[in-house]
Short mmCIF file of C-alpha atoms in Angstrom, two decimals:
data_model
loop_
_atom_site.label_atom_id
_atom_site.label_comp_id
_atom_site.label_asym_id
_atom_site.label_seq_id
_atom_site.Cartn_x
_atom_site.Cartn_y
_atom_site.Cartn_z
CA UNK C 1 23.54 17.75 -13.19
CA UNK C 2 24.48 14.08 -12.83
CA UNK C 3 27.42 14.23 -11.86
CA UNK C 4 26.53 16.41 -9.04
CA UNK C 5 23.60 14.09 -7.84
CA UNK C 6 25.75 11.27 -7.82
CA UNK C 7 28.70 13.35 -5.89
CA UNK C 8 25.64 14.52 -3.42
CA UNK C 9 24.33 10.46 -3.31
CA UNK C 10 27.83 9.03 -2.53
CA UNK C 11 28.22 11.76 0.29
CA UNK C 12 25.27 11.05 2.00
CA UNK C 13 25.01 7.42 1.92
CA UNK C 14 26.44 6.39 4.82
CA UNK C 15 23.68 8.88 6.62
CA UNK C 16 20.79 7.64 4.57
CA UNK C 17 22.20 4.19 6.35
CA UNK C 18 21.71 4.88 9.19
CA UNK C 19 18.57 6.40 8.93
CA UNK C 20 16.71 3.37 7.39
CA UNK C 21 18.66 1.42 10.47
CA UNK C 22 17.20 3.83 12.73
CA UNK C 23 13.89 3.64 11.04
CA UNK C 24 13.93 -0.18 10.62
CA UNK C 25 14.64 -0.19 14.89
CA UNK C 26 11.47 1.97 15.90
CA UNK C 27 9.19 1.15 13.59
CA UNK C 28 5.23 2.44 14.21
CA UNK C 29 1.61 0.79 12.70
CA UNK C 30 -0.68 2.64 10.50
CA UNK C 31 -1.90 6.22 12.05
CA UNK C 32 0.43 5.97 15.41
CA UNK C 33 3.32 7.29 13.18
CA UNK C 34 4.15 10.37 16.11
CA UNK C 35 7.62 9.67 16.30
CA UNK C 36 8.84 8.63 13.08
CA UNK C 37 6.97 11.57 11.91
CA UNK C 38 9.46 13.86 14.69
CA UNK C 39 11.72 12.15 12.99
CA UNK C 40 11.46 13.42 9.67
CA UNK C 41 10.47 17.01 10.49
CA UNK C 42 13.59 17.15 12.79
CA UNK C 43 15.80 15.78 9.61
CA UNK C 44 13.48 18.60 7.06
CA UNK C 45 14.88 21.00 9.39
CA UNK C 46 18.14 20.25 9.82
CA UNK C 47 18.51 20.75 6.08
CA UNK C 48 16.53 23.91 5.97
CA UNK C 49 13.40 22.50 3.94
CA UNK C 50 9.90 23.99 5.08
CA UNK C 51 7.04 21.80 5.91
CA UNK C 52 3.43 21.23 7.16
CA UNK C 53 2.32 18.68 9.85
CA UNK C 54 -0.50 17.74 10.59
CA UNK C 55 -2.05 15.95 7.69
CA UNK C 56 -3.77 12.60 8.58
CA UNK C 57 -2.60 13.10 12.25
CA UNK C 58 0.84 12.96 11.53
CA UNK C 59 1.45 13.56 7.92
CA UNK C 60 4.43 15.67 7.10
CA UNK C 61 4.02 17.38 3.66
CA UNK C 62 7.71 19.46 2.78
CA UNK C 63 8.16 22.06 0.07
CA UNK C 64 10.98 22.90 -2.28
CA UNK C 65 10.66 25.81 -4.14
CA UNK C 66 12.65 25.93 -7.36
CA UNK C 67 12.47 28.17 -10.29
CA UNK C 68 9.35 27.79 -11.79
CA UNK C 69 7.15 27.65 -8.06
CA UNK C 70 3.85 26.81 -10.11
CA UNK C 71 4.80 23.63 -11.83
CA UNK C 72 4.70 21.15 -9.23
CA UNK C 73 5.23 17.51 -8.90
CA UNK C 74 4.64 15.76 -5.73
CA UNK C 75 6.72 12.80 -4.60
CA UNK C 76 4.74 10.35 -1.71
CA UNK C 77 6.66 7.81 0.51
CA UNK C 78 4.92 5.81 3.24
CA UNK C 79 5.98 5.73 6.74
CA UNK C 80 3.76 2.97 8.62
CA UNK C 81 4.97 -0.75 9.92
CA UNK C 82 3.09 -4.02 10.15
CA UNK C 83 1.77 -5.76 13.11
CA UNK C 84 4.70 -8.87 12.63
CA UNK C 85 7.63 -10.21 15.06
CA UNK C 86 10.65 -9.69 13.46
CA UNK C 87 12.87 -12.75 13.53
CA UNK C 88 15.88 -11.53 11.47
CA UNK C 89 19.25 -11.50 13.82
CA UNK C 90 20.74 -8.00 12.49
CA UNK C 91 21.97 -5.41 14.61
CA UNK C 92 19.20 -2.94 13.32
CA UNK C 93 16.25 -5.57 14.20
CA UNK C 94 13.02 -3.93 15.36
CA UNK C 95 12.93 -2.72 19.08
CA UNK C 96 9.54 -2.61 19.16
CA UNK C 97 7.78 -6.31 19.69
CA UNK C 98 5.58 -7.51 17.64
CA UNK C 99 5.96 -4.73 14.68
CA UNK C 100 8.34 -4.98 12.15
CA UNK C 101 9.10 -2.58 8.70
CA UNK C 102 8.62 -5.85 6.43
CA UNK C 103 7.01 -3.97 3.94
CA UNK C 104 9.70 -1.61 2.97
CA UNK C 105 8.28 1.72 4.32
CA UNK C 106 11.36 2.18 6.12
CA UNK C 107 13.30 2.22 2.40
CA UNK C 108 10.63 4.39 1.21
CA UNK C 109 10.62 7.00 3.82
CA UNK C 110 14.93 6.97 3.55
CA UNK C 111 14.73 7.56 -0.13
CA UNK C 112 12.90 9.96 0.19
CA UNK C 113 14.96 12.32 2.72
CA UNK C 114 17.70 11.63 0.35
CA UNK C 115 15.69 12.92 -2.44
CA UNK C 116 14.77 15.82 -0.94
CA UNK C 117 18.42 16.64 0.21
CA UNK C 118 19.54 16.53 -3.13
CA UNK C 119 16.92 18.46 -4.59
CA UNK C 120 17.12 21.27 -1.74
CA UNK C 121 20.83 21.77 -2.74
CA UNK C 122 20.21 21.91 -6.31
CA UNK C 123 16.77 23.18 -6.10
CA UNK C 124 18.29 26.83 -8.36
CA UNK C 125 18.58 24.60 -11.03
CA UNK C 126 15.05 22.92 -11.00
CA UNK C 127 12.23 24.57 -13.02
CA UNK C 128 9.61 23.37 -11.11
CA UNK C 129 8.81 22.64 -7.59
CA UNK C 130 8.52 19.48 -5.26
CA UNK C 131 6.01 18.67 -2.66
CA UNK C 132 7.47 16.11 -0.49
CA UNK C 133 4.23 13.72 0.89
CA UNK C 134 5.54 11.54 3.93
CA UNK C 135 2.14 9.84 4.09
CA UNK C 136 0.79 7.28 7.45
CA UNK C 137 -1.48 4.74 7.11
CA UNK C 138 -0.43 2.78 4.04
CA UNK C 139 -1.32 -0.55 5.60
CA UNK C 140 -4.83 0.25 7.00
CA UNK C 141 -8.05 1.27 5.37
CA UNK C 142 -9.53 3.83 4.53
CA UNK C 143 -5.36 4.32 3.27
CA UNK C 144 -3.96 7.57 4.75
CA UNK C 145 -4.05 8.77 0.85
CA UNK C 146 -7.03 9.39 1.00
CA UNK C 147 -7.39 10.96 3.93
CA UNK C 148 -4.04 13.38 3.01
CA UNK C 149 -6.17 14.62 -0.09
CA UNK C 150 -9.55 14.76 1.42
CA UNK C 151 -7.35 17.19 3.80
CA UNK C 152 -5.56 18.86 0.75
CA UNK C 153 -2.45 17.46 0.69
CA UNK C 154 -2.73 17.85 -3.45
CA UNK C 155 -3.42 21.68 -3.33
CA UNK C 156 -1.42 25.11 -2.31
CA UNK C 157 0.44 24.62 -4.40
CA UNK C 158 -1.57 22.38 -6.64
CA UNK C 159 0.58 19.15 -7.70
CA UNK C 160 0.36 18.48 -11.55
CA UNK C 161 2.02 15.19 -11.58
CA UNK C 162 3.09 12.22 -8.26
CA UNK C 163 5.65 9.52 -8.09
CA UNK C 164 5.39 6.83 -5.68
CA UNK C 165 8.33 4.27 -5.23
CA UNK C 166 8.22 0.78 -3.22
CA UNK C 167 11.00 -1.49 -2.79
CA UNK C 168 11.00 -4.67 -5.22
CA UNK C 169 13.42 -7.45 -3.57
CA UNK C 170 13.49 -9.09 -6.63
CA UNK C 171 15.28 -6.83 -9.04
CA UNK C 172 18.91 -6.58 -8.38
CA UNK C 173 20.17 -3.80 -6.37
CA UNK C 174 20.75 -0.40 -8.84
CA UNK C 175 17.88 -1.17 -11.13
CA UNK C 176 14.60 0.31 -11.07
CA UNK C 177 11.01 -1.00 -12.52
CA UNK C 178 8.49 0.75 -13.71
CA UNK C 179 4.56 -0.25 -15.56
CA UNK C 180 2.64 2.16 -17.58
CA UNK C 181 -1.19 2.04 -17.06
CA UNK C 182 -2.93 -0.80 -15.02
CA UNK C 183 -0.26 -2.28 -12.38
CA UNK C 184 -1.56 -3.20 -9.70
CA UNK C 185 -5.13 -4.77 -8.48
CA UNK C 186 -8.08 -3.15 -6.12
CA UNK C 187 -8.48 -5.03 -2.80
CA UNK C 188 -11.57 -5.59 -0.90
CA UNK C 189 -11.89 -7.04 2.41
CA UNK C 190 -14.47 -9.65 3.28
CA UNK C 191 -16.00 -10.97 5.75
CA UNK C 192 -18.87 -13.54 5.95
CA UNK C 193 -21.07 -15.33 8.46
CA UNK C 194 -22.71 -18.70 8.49
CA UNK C 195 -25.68 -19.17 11.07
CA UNK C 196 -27.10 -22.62 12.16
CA UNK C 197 -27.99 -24.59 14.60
CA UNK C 198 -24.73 -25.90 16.67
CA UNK C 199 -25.68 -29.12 18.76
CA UNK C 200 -23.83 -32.78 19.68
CA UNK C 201 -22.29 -34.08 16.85
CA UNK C 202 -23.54 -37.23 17.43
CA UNK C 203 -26.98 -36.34 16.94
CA UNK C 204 -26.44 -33.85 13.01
CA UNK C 205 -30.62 -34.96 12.63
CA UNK C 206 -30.75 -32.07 15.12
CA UNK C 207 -28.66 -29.52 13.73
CA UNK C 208 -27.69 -27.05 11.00
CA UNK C 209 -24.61 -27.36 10.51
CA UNK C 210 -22.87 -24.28 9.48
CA UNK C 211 -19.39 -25.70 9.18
CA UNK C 212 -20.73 -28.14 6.37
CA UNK C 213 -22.51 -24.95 5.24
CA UNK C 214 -19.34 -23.04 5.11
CA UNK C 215 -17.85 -25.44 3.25
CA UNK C 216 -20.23 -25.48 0.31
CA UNK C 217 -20.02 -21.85 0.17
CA UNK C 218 -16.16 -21.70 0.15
CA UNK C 219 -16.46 -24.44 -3.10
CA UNK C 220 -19.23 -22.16 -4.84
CA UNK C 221 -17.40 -18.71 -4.53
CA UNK C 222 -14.69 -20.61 -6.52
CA UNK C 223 -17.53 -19.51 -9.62
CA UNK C 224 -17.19 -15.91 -8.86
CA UNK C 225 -13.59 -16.01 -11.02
CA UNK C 226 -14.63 -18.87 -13.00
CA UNK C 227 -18.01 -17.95 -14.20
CA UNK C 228 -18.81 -13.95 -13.06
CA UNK C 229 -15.44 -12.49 -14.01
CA UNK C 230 -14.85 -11.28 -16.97
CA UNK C 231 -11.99 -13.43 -18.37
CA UNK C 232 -9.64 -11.04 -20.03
CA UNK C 233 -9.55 -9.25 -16.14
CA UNK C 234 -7.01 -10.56 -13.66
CA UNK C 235 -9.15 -10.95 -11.13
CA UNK C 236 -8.55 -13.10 -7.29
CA UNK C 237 -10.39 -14.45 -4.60
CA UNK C 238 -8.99 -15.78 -2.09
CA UNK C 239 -9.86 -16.62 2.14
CA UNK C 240 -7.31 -16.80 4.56
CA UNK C 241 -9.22 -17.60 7.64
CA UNK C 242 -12.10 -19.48 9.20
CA UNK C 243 -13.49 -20.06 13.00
CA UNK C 244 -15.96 -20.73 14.51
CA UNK C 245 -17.56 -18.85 17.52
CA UNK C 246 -17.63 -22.50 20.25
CA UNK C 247 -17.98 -25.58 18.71
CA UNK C 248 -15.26 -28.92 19.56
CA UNK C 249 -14.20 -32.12 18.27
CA UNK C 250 -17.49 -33.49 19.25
CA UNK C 251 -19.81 -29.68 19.18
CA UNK C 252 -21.14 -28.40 16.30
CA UNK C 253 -21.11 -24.95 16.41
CA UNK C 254 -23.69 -22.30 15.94
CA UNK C 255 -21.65 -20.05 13.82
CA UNK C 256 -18.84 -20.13 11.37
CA UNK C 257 -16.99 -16.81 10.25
CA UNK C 258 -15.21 -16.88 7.12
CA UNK C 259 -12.04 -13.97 5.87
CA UNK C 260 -10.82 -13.22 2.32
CA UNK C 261 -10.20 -10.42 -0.27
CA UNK C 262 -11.53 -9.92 -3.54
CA UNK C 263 -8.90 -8.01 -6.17
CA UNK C 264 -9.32 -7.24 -9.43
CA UNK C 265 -8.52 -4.86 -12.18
CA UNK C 266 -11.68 -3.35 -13.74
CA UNK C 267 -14.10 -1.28 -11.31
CA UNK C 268 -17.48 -2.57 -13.25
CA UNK C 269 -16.03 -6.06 -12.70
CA UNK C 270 -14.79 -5.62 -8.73
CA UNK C 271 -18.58 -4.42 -8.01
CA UNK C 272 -20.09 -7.02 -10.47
CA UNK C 273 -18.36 -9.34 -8.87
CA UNK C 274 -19.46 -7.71 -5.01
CA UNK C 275 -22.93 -8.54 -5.77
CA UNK C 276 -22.55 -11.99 -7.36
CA UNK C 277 -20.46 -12.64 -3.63
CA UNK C 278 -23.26 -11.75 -1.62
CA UNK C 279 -26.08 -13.81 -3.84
CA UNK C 280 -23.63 -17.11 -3.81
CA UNK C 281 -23.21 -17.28 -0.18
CA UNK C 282 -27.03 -16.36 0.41
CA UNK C 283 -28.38 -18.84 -1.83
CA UNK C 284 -26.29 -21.73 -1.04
CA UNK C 285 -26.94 -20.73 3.16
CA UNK C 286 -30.75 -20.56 2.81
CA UNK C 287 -30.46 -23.61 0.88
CA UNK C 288 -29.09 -25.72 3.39
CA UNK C 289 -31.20 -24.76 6.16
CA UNK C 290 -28.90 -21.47 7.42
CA UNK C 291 -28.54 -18.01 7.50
CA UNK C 292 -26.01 -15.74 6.52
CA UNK C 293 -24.21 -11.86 6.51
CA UNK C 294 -22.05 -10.78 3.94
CA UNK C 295 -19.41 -7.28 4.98
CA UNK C 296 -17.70 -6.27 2.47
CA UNK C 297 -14.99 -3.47 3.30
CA UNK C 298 -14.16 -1.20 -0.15
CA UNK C 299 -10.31 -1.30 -0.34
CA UNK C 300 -7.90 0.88 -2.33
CA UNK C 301 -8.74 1.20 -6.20
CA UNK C 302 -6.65 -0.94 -8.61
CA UNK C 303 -3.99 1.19 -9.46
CA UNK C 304 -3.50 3.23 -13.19
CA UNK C 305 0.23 4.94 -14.11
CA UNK C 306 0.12 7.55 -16.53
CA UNK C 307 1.11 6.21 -19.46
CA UNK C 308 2.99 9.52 -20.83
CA UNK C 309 4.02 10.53 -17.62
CA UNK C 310 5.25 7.11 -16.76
CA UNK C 311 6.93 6.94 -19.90
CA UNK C 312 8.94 10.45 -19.04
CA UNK C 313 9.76 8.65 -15.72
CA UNK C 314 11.36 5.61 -17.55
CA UNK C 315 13.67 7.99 -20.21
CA UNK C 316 14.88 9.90 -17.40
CA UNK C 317 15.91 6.63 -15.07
CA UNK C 318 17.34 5.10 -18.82
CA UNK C 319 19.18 8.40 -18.75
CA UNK C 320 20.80 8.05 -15.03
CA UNK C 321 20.94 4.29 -14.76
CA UNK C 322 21.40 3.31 -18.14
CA UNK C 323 18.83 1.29 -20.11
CA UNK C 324 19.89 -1.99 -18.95
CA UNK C 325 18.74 -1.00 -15.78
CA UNK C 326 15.35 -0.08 -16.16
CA UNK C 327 13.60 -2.66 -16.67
CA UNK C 328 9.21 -3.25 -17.44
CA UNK C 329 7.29 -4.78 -14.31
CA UNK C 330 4.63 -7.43 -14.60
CA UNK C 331 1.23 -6.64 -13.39
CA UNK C 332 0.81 -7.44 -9.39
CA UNK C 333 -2.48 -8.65 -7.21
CA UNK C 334 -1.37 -6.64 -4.40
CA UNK C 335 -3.26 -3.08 -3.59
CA UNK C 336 -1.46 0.21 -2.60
CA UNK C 337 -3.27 3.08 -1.61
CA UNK C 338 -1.23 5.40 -3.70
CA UNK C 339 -3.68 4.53 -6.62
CA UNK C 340 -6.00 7.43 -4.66
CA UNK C 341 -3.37 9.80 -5.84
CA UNK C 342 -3.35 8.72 -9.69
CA UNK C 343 -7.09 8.63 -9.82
CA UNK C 344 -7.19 11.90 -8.55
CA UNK C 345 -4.29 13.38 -10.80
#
């Protein structure tokens, strides 16, 4: 069986090529997915594997049936760009300005048609069955995952087990990573406002200031890791952006708007740590004379792999790639919607 996947892999390499170039050059953002989604379904049928569409707008879901049609594992890649300007000078750059694959979904999404290639031509020889999920939406909440299984993308035929890949720049090319149980960290969005009283800045008597306010609550949210979290819990907050709505080098603004995400690994500790967010910003508002709103968007769920399903994962890689090739990946801040599938499975 090796041998043939690799003789299958070698031939269709220089296709798979030219697919992720052709992917990488017309790449779409998170549910506007129509053509890359054409895309695929044209390549499914080309190679004589049925699908669905439809899923999450334009989720294709594809079907191999091998010998044992009730045992079913599901295999997910992501199709969905970002809103960023490519600047690389390669004759595959992005066509389309202002988005740009720089995530990897374009990898993801190739793999994957190779995968299921491979697997359609040896699919007499499989006891089981594969559900190909070419999810949108990665990027963007609510996460197309969950929309794909609020829709039924896990059922008819029920899938027992899921593998998700993403591309890892820094492991060499040829060698694969893997993490059993807790890998990677929920991510919730925030947003919070500061309200004062904006006036000349020569005359602060008459004002409340909300960008001074701001700036105490930006140095006491600094406690929510240091003295709500739970220790033992990687846990981050961090704020990547604050403006003010007017305001100039000599106005004081009325209000002051303030960006970040919370992620952590422990769901009593993310909401724990939710409420002690919106107390901290109140409090320390109120007691310099403002007022304040705290939004807080739920992001994806931190992310659990099966430990004995993971570990079958990593003896069959060891088994194809050799052991010095497989190698155990360090936990990671970052969210990824996939972690809707494992929680569900």
């Amino acid at each position: 069986m090796k041998n043939k996947i690799r003789r299958l892999t070698k031939e269709l390499f220089p296709e798979l090529r030219a697919i992720r170039h052709h992917l990488h050059m017309h790449p779409e953002l998170s549910f506007e997915e129509a053509e890359t989604s054409l895309f695929i379904r044209e390549k499914l049928a080309e190679w004589g594997i049925p699908f669905k569409y439809g899923l999450c707008k334009h989720g294709v879901v594809g079907l191999i049936k091998g010998k044992n049609p009730r045992k079913v594992i599901g295999l997910r890649a992501d199709m969905d760009a970002l809103p960023i300007k490519e600047e690389n000078e390669v004759p595959y750059k992005s066509r389309v300005d202002g988005v740009m694959h720089a995530c990897g979904h374009d990898v993801h999404t190739t793999c994957m048609l190779g995968a299921a290639y491979v697997l359609n031509v040896l699919k007499n020889q499989i006891n089981g069955s594969v559900k190909l999920i070419f999810q949108p939406g990665e990027e963007k909440l609510p996460g197309g995952a969950s929309i794909m299984i609020k829709e039924g993308v896990l059922e008819q035929p029920k899938v027992r087990s899921i593998v998700g890949q993403h591309v890892h720049p820094p492991l060499p090319a040829g060698m694969v990573g893997f993490r059993k149980g807790q890998y990677m960290a929920s991510g919730d969005e925030i947003f919070i406002t500061i309200r004062g009283i904006g006036g000349h800045a020569a005359l602060p008597n008459d004002v409340v200031d909300p960008v001074m306010i701001s700036a105490y609550v930006l140095t006491a949210l600094q406690t929510v890791v240091s003295r709500h979290s739970d220790p033992k819990i990687p846990t981050v907050l961090s704020f990547g952006r604050i403006f003010s709505s007017g305001g100039a080098t000599n106005i004081i603004p009325d209000t002051v708007y303030i960006e970040g995400t919370l992620r952590t690994m422990d769901e009593s500790n993310r909401q724990r740590l939710n409420k002690a967010i919106r107390t901290i910003v109140s409090a320390t508002a109120k007691a310099h004379g403002g007022t304040s709103r705290v939004k807080i968007k739920k992001g994806y769920p931190s992310l659990y792999n099966d430990p004995v399903f993971t570990a079958q994962c990593i003896k069959a890689a060891q088994d194809y790639l050799g052991r010095d090739n497989v190698v155990e990946l360090d936990k990671r801040m970052t969210a990824e919607d996939f972690s809707y599938y494992s929680q569900t499975l």
